[in-house]
Short mmCIF file of C-alpha atoms in Angstrom, two decimals:
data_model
loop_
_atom_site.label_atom_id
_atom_site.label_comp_id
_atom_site.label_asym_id
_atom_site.label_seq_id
_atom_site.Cartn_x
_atom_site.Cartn_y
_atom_site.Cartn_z
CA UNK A 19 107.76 71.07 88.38
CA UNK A 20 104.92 73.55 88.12
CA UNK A 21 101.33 72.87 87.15
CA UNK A 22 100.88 73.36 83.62
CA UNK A 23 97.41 75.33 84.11
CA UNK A 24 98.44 77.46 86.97
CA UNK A 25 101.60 78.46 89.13
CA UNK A 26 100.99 75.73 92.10
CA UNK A 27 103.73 72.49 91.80
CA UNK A 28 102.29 69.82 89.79
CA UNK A 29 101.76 66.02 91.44
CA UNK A 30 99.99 64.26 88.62
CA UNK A 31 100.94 63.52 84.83
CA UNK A 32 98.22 63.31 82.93
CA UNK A 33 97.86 61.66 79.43
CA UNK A 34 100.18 60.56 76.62
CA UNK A 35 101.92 63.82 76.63
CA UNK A 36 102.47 63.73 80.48
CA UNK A 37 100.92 66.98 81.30
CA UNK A 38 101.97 68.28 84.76
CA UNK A 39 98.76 69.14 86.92
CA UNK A 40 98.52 70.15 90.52
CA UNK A 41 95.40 68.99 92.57
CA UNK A 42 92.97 71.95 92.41
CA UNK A 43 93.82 71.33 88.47
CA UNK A 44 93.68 67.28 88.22
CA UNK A 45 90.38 67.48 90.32
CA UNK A 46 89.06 69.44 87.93
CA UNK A 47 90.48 67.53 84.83
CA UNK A 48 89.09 63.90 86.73
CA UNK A 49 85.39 65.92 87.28
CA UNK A 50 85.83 66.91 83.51
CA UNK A 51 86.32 63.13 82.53
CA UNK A 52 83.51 61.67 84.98
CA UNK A 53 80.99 64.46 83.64
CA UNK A 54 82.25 63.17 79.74
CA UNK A 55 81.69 59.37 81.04
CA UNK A 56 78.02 60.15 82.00
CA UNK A 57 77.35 61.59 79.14
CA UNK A 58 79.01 59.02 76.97
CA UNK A 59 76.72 56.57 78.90
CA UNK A 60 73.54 58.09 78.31
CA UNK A 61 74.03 58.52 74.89
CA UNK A 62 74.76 54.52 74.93
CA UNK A 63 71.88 54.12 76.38
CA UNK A 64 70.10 56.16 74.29
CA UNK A 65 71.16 54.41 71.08
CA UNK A 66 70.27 51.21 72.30
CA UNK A 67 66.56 52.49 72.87
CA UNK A 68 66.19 53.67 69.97
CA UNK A 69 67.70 50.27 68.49
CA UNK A 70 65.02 49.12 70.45
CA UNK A 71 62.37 50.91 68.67
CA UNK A 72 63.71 50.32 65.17
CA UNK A 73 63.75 46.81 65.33
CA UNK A 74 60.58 46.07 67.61
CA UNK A 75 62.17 44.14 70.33
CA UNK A 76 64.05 44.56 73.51
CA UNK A 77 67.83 44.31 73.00
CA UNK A 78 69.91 41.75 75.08
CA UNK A 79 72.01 44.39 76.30
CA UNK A 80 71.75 46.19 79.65
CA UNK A 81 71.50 49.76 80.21
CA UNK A 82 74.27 51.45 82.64
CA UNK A 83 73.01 52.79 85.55
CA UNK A 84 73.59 56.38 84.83
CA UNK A 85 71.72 57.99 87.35
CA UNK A 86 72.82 55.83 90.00
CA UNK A 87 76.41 56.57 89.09
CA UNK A 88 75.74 60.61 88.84
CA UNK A 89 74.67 60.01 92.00
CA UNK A 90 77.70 58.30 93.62
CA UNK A 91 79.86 60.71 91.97
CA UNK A 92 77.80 63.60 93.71
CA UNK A 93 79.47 62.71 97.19
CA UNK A 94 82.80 64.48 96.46
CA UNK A 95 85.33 63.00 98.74
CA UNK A 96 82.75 60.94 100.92
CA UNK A 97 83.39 57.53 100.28
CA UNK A 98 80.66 54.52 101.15
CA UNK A 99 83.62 51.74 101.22
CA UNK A 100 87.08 53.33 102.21
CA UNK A 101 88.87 55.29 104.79
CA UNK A 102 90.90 58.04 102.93
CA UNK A 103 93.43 60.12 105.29
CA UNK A 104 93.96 63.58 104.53
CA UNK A 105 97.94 62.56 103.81
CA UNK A 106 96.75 60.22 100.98
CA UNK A 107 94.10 62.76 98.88
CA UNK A 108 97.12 64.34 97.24
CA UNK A 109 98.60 61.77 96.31
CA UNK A 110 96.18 58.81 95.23
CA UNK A 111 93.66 58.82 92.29
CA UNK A 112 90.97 60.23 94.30
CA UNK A 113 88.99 59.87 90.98
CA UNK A 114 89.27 56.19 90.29
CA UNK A 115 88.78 55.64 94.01
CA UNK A 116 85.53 57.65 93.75
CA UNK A 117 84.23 55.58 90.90
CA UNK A 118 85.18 52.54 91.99
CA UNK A 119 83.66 53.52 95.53
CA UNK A 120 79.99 54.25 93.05
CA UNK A 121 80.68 50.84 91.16
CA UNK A 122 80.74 49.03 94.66
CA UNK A 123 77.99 50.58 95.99
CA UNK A 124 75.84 49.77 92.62
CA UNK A 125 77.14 46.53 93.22
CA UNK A 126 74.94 45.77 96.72
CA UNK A 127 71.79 43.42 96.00
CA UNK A 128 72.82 43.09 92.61
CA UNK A 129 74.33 39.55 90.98
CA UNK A 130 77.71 41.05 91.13
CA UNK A 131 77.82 41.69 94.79
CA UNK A 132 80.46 39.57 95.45
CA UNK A 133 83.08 41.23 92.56
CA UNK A 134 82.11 44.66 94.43
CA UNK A 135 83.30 42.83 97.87
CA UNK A 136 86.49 41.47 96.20
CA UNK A 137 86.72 45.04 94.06
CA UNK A 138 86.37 46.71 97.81
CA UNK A 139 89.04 44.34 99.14
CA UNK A 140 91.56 44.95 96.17
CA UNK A 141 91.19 48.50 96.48
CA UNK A 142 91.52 48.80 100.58
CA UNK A 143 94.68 46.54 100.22
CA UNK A 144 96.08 49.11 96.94
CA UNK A 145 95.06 51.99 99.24
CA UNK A 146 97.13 50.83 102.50
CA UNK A 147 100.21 49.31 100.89
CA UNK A 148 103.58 49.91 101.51
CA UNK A 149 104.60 47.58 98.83
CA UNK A 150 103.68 49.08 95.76
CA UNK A 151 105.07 52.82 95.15
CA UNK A 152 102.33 56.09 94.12
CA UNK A 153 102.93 55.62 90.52
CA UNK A 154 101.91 51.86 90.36
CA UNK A 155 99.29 52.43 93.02
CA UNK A 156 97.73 55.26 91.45
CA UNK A 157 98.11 52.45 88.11
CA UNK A 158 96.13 49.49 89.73
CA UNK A 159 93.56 51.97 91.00
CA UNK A 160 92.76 52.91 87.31
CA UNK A 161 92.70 49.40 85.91
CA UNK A 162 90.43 48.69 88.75
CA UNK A 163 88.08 51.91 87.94
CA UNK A 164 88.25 50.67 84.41
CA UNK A 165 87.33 46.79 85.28
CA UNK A 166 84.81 48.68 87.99
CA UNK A 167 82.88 49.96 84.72
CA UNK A 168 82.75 47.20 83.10
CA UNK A 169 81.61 45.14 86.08
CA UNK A 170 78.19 47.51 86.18
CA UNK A 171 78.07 48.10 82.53
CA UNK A 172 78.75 45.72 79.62
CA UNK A 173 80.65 42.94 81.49
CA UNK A 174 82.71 42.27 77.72
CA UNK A 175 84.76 38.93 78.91
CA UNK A 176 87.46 40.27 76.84
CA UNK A 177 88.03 43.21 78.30
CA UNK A 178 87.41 41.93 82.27
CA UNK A 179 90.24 39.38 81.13
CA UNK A 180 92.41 42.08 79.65
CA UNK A 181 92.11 44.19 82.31
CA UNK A 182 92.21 41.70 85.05
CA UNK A 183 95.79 40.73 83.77
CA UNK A 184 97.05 43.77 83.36
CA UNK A 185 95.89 44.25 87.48
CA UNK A 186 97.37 40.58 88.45
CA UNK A 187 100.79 41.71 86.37
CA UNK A 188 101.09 45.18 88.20
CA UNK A 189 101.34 43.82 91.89
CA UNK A 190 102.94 40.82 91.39
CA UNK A 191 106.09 40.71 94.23
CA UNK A 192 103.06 42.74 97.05
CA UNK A 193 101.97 39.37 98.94
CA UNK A 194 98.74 41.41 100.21
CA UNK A 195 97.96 42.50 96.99
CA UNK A 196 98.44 39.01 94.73
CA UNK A 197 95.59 37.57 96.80
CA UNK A 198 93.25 40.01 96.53
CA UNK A 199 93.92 39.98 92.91
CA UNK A 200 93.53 36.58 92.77
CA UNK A 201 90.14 36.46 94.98
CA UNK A 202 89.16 39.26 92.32
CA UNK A 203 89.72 37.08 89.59
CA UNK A 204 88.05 34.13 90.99
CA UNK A 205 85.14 35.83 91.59
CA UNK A 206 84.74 37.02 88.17
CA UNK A 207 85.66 33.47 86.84
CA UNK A 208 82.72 32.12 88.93
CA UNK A 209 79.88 34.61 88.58
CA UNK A 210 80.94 36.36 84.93
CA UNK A 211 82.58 33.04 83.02
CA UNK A 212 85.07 35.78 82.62
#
């Protein structure tokens, strides 16, 4: 199947409608979405400063680290917390692995250290297993981005728990994988309520 952008055969699906993208095209598409995300955040932030203002008092809500996470993002393919061999770029979310790489790194020093460790260990053992195929890999890395977020943004219980599940249902049968689900979720229980 050929990329639906260009001529060069397609290795992702992307979307609802399943749209065929090679890499050159779903790197592009992934920096498109990160660029969107940043942007997104800021203008969270934003709104919740000017909430701020209206109302005379500081709002209980924390501001996402957008900076911090341009930042992270800036590093291309150089990763602060995983090995990546040249045989796996092609064919693992190099995107979700990138952000969850940033949310990690945000993570040192901070009260959520420990879910970065466990997010680290979840995401080494999704990276090296035999047990899972690319599709559900490539699955579990983007819950994990998306619980990644949340970790260093909102922290909504209701969406770590959704999201958590979701992770804990997809590797169910991988051994490796259940446990560091399950040291994941512990984690977050202890330090989130979540």
């Amino acid at each position: 199947m050929k990329c639906y952008q260009c001529d060069k055969p397609a290795m992702y699906m992307i979307g609802d409608e399943n749209v065929p993208l090679c890499l050159n095209c779903y790197s592009t598409w992934s920096h498109i979405q990160n660029m969107q995300f940043l942007q997104n955040a800021a203008m969270v932030n934003h709104a919740l400063d000017e909430i701020d203002m209206v109302t005379g008092f500081r709002s209980m809500e924390g501001r996402l680290p957008v900076q911090e996470i341009a930042r992270a993002m800036q590093k291309g393919h150089t990763l602060n917390n995983f090995n990546i061999s040249q045989s796996q770029i092609g064919v693992l979310n190099t995107g979700s692995i990138e952000r969850i790489d940033a949310a990690i790194t945000l993570s040192r020093g901070s009260d959520t250290e420990l879910i970065g460790e466990a997010l680290k260990d979840l995401t080494a053992a999704v990276i090296s297993s035999e047990e899972l195929n690319q599709e559900d890999k490539n699955d579990v890395l983007d819950l994990t981005e998306t619980l990644a977020d949340e970790v260093v943004g909102k922290r909504k219980p209701a969406t770590i728990n959704a999201v958590m599940k979701e992770i804990t249902k997809k590797v169910m049968g991988a051994a490796t994988l259940v446990r560091a689900a399950e040291k994941l979720r512990d984690v977050l229980e202890t330090l989130l309520g979540g």
